[in-house]
CSV table of C-alpha atoms in Angstrom, one decimal:
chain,number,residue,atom,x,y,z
B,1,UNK,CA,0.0,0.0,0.0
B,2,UNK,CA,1.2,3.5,-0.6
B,3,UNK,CA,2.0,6.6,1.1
B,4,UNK,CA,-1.2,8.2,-0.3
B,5,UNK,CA,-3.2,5.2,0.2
B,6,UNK,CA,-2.2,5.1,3.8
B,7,UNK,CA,-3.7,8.7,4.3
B,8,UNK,CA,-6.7,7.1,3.1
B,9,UNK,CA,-7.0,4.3,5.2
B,10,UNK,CA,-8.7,5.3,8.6
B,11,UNK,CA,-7.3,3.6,11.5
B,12,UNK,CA,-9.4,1.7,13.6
B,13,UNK,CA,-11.9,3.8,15.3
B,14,UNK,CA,-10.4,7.0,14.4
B,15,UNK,CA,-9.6,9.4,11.3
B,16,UNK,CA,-7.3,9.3,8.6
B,17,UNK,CA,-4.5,12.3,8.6
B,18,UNK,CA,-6.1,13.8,5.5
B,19,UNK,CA,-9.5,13.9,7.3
B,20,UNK,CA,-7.8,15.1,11.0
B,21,UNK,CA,-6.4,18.3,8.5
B,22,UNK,CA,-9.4,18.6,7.2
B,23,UNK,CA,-11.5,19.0,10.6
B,24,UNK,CA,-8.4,21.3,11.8
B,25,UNK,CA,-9.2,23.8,9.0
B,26,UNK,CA,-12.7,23.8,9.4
B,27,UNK,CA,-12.2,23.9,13.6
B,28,UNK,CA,-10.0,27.2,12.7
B,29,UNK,CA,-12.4,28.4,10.3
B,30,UNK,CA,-15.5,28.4,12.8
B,31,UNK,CA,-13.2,30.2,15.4
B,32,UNK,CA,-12.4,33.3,12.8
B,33,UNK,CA,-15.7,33.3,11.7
B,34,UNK,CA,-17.6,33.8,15.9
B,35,UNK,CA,-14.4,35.9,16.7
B,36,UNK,CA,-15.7,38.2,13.8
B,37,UNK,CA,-19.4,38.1,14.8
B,38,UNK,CA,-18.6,38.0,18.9
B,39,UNK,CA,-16.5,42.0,17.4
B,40,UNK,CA,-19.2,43.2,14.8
B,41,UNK,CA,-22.1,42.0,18.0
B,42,UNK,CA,-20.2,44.1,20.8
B,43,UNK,CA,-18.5,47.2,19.3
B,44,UNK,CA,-20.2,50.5,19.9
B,45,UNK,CA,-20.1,51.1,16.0
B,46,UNK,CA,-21.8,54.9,16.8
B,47,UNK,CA,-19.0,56.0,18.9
B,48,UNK,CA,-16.6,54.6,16.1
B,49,UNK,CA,-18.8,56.6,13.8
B,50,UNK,CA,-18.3,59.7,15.8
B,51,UNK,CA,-14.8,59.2,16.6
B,52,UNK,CA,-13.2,58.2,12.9
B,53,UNK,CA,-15.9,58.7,10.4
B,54,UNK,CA,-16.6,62.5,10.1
B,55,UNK,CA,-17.2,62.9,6.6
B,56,UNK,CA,-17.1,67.4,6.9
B,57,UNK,CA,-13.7,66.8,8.6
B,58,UNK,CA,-12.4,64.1,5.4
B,59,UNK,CA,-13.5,66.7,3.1
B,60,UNK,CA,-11.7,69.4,4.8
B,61,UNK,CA,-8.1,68.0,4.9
B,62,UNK,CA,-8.7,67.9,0.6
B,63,UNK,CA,-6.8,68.4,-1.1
B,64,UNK,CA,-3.9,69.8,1.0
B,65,UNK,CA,-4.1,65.8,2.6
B,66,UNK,CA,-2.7,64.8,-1.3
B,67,UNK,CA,-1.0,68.0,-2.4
B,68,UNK,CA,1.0,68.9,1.0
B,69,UNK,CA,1.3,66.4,3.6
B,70,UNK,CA,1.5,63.1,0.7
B,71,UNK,CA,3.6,65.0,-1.6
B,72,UNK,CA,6.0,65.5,1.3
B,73,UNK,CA,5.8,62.2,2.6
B,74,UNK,CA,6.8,60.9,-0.7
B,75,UNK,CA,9.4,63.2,-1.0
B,76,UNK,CA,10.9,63.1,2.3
B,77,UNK,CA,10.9,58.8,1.6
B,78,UNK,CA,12.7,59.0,-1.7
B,79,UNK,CA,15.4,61.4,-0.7
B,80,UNK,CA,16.3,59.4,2.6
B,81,UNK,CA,16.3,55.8,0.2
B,82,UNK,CA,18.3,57.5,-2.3
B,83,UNK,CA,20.9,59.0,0.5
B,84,UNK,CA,20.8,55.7,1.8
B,85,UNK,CA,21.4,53.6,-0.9
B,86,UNK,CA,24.6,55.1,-1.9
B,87,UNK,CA,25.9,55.3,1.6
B,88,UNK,CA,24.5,51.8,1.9
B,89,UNK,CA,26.8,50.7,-1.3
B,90,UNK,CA,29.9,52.5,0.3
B,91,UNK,CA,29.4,50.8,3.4
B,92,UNK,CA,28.9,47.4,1.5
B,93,UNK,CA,32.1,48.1,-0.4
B,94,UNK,CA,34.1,48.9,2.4
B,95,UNK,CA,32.5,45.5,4.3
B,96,UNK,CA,34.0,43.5,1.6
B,97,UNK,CA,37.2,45.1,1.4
B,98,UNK,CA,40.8,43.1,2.0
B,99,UNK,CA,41.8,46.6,3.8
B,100,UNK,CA,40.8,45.7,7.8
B,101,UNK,CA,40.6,49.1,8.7
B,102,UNK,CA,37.8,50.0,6.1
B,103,UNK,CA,36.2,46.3,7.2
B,104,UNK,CA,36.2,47.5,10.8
B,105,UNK,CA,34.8,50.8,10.4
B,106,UNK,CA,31.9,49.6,8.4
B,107,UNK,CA,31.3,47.0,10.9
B,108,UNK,CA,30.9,49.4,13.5
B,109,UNK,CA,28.8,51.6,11.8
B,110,UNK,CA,26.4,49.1,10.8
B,111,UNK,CA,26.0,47.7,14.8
B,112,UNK,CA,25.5,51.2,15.8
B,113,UNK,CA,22.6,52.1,13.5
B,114,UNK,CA,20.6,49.0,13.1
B,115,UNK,CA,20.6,49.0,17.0
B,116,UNK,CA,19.7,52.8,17.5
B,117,UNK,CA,15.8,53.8,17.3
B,118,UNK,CA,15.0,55.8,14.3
B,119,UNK,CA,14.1,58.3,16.8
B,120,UNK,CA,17.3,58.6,18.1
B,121,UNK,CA,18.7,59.1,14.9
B,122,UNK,CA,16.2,62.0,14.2
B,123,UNK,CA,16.8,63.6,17.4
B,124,UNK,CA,20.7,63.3,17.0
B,125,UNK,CA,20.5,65.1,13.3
B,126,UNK,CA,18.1,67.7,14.6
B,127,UNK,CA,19.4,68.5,18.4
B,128,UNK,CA,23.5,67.1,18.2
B,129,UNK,CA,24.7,68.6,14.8
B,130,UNK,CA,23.7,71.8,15.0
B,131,UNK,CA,25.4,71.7,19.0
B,132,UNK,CA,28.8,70.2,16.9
B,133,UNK,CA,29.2,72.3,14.5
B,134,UNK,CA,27.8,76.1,15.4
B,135,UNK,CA,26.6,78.0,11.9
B,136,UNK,CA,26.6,74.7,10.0
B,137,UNK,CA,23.6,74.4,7.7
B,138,UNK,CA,22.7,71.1,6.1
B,139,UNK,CA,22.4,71.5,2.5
B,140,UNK,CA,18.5,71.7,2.0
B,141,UNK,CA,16.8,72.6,5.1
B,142,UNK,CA,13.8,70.6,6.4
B,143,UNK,CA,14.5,67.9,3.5
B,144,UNK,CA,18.3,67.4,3.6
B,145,UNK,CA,18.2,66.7,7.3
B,146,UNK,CA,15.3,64.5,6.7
B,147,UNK,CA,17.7,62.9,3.8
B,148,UNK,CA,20.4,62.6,6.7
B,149,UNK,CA,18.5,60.8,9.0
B,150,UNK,CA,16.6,58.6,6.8
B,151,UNK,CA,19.6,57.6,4.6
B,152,UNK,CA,22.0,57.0,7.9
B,153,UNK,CA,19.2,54.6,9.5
B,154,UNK,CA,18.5,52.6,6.2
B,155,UNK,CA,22.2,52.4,5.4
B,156,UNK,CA,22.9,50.1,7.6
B,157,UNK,CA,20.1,47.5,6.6
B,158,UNK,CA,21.2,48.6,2.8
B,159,UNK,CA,24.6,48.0,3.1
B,160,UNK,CA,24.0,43.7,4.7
B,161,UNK,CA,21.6,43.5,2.1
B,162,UNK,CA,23.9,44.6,-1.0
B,163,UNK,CA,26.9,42.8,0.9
B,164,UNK,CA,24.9,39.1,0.5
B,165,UNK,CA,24.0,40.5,-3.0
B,166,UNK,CA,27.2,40.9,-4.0
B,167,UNK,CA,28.4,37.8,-2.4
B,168,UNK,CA,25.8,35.4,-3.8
B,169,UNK,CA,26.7,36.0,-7.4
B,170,UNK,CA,28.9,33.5,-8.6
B,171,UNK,CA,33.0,34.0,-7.9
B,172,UNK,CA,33.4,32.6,-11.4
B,173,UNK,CA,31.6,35.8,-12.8
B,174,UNK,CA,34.7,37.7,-11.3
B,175,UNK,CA,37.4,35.3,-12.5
B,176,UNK,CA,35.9,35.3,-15.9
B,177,UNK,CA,36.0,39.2,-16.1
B,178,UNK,CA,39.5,39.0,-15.4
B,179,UNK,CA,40.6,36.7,-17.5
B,180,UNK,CA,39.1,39.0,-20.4
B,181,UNK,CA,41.2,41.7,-18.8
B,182,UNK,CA,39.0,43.9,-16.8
B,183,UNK,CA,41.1,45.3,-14.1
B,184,UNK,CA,38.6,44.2,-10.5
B,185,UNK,CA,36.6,47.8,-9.6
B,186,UNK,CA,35.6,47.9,-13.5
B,187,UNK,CA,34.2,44.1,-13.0
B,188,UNK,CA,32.9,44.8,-9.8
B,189,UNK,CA,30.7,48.2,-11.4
B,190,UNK,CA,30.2,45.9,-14.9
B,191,UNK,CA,29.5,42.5,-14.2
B,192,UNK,CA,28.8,41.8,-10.6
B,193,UNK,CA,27.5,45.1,-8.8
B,194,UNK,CA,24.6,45.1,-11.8
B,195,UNK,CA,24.0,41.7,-10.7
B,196,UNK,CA,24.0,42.0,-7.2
B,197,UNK,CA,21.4,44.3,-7.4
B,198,UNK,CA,19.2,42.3,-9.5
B,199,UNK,CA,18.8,40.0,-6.4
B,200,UNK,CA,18.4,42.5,-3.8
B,201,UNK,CA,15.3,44.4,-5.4
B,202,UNK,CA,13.0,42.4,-3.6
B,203,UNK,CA,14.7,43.4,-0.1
B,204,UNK,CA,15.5,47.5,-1.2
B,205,UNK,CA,11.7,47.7,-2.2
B,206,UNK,CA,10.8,46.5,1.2
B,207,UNK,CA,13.0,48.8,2.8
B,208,UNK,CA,11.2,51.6,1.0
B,209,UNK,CA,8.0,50.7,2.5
B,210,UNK,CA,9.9,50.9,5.8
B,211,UNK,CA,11.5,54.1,5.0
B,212,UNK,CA,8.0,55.4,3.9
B,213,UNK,CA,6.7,55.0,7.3
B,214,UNK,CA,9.6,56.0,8.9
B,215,UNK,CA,9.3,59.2,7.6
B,216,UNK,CA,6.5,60.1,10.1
B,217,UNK,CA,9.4,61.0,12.3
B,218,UNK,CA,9.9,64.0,10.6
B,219,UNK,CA,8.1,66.0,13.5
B,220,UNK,CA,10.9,65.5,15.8
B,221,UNK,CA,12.7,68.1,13.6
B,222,UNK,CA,10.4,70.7,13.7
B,223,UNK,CA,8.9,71.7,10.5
B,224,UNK,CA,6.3,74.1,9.3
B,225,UNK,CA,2.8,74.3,8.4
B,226,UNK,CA,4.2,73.6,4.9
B,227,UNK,CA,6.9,70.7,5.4
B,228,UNK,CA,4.6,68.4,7.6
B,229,UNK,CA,4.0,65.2,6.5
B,230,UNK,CA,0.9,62.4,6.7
B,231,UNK,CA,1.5,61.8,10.3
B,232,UNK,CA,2.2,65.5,11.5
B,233,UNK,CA,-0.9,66.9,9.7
B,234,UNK,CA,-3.2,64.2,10.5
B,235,UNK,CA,-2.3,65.2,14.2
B,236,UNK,CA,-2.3,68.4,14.1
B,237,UNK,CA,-6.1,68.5,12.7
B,238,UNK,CA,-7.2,65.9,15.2
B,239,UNK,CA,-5.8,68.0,17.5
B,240,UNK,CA,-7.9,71.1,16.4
B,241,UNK,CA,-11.1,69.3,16.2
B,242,UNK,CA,-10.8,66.6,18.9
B,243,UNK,CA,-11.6,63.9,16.8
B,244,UNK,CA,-9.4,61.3,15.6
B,245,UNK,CA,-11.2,60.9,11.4
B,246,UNK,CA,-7.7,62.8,10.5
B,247,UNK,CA,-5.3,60.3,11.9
B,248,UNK,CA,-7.5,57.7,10.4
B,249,UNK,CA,-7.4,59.3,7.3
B,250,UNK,CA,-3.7,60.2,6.9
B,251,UNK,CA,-3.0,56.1,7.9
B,252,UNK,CA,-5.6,55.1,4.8
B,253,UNK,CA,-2.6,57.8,2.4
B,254,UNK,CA,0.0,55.4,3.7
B,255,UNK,CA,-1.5,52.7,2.2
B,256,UNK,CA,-2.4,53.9,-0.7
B,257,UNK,CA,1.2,53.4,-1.3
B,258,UNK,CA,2.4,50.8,0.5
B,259,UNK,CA,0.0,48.4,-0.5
B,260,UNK,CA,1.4,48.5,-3.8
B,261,UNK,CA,4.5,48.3,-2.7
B,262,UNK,CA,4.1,45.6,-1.1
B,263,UNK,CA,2.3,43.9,-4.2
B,264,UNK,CA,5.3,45.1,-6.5
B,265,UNK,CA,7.7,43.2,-3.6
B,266,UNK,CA,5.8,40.2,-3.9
B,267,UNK,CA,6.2,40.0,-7.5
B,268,UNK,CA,9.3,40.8,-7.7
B,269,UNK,CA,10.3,38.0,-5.1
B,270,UNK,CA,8.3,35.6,-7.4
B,271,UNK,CA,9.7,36.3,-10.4
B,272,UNK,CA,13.3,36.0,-8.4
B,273,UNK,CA,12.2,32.7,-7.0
B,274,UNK,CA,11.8,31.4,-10.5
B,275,UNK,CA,15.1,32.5,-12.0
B,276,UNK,CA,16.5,30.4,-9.6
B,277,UNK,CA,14.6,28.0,-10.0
């Protein structure tokens, strides 16, 4: 008799395995289904009415909701990935170099970032820097220290993510370029840095998302009427009105874009997966 046949085959007085899944499913099933009904039964759906569902409030934050505090979000997001990605390639460079001391220091720094709180970081570029260097400006105001923070915190992940990048293409693409005479830092930018990245889209998209959310953090720098972003005027309004349909409103603007995000990551990682395959 075979495998399959065996899962078949009850045992005496009892269920097969395909029939004890079966039952588990369904038992899980039920449970999601009364945990849905026991939430719809008891909420007090007229105070979440009146709490998150003012309809004269949604139409007020239009369109400075889109136009202002999304625009910003957005912008504050790519500047930070793009900071960070070539800091994150730098640090992945120097992670990978023969020279210990460059090894070292982009060890450190990578321990030391991924451990700090975003908030940290923030508070650092907005309270430390300008304590460290009186009369320094960073280049851009409001969005180059946003850049700075952002692109210091997401370096880190960046840099371990291009580093296995780079390591998991094959050493033989390397010895190849080199036996057609490319000197090693042209290979590296030709041949395997283009392929690296190839298999680290998936991971750098995610990070985006990340980095998209992050930027709520903004507010720890102090900005103004027209620099906040989602989080920061979302607040501010629930603040002014005592009612918390802005907050709720500014969250459903995140995921307008990081739902596709996320879709675009999951595609991406299946279309990785069968490459490899």
């Amino acid at each position: 008799m075979s495998g399959a046949d065996a899962q078949l085959q009850p045992r005496k007085g009892g269920l097969t395995r395909r029939q004890k899944r079966a039952l588990s499913r369904g038992v899980q099933y039920v449970v999601f289904v009364a945990a849905v009904v026991a939430f719809a039964a008891t909420a007090d759906w007229g105070r979440l009415k009146n709490q998150f569902a003012q309809w004269d409030l949604v139409t007020q934050m239009f369109p400075d909701v889109i136009t202002m505090a999304l625009k910003n979000t957005v912008l504050y997001t790519m500047s930070g990935f793009i900071f960070g990605l070539v800091l994150g390639m730098v640090v992945a460079l120097m992670r990978l170099s023969p020279v210990g001391p460059y090894r070292w220091v982009a060890g450190i720094y990578i321990e030391i970032f991924r451990g700090l709180p975003a908030l940290l970081i923030f508070v650092f570029v907005g309270v430390a820097v300008p304590l460290a260097f009186p009369g320094t400006e960073i280049p851009g105001g409001t969005y180059g220290k946003v850049a700075l923070a952002l692109g210091l915190v997401s370096a880190a992940y960046m840099a371990e993510t291009i580093r296995a990048g780079i390591q998991a293409v094959p050493k033989g693409q390397m010895e190849a370029a080199r036996s057609l005479g490319f000197s090693h830092t042209r290979a590296m930018v030709s041949i395997i840095i283009p392929q690296a990245f190839r298999i680290v889209i998936p991971p750098l998209t995610n990070e985006l998302v990340l980095l998209f959310k992050d930027s709520s953090l903004v507010l720890f720098l102090g900005v103004t009427l027209e620099e906040r972003e989602l989080t920061k005027f979302g607040r501010d309004l629930a603040s002014q009105t005592a009612n918390s349909t802005p907050i709720l409103v500014a969250g459903l603007c995140y995921l307008l874009v990081t739902i596709p995000l996320g879709f675009v990551v999951r595609r991406l990682e299946t279309k990785a997966g069968e490459a490899t395959k």
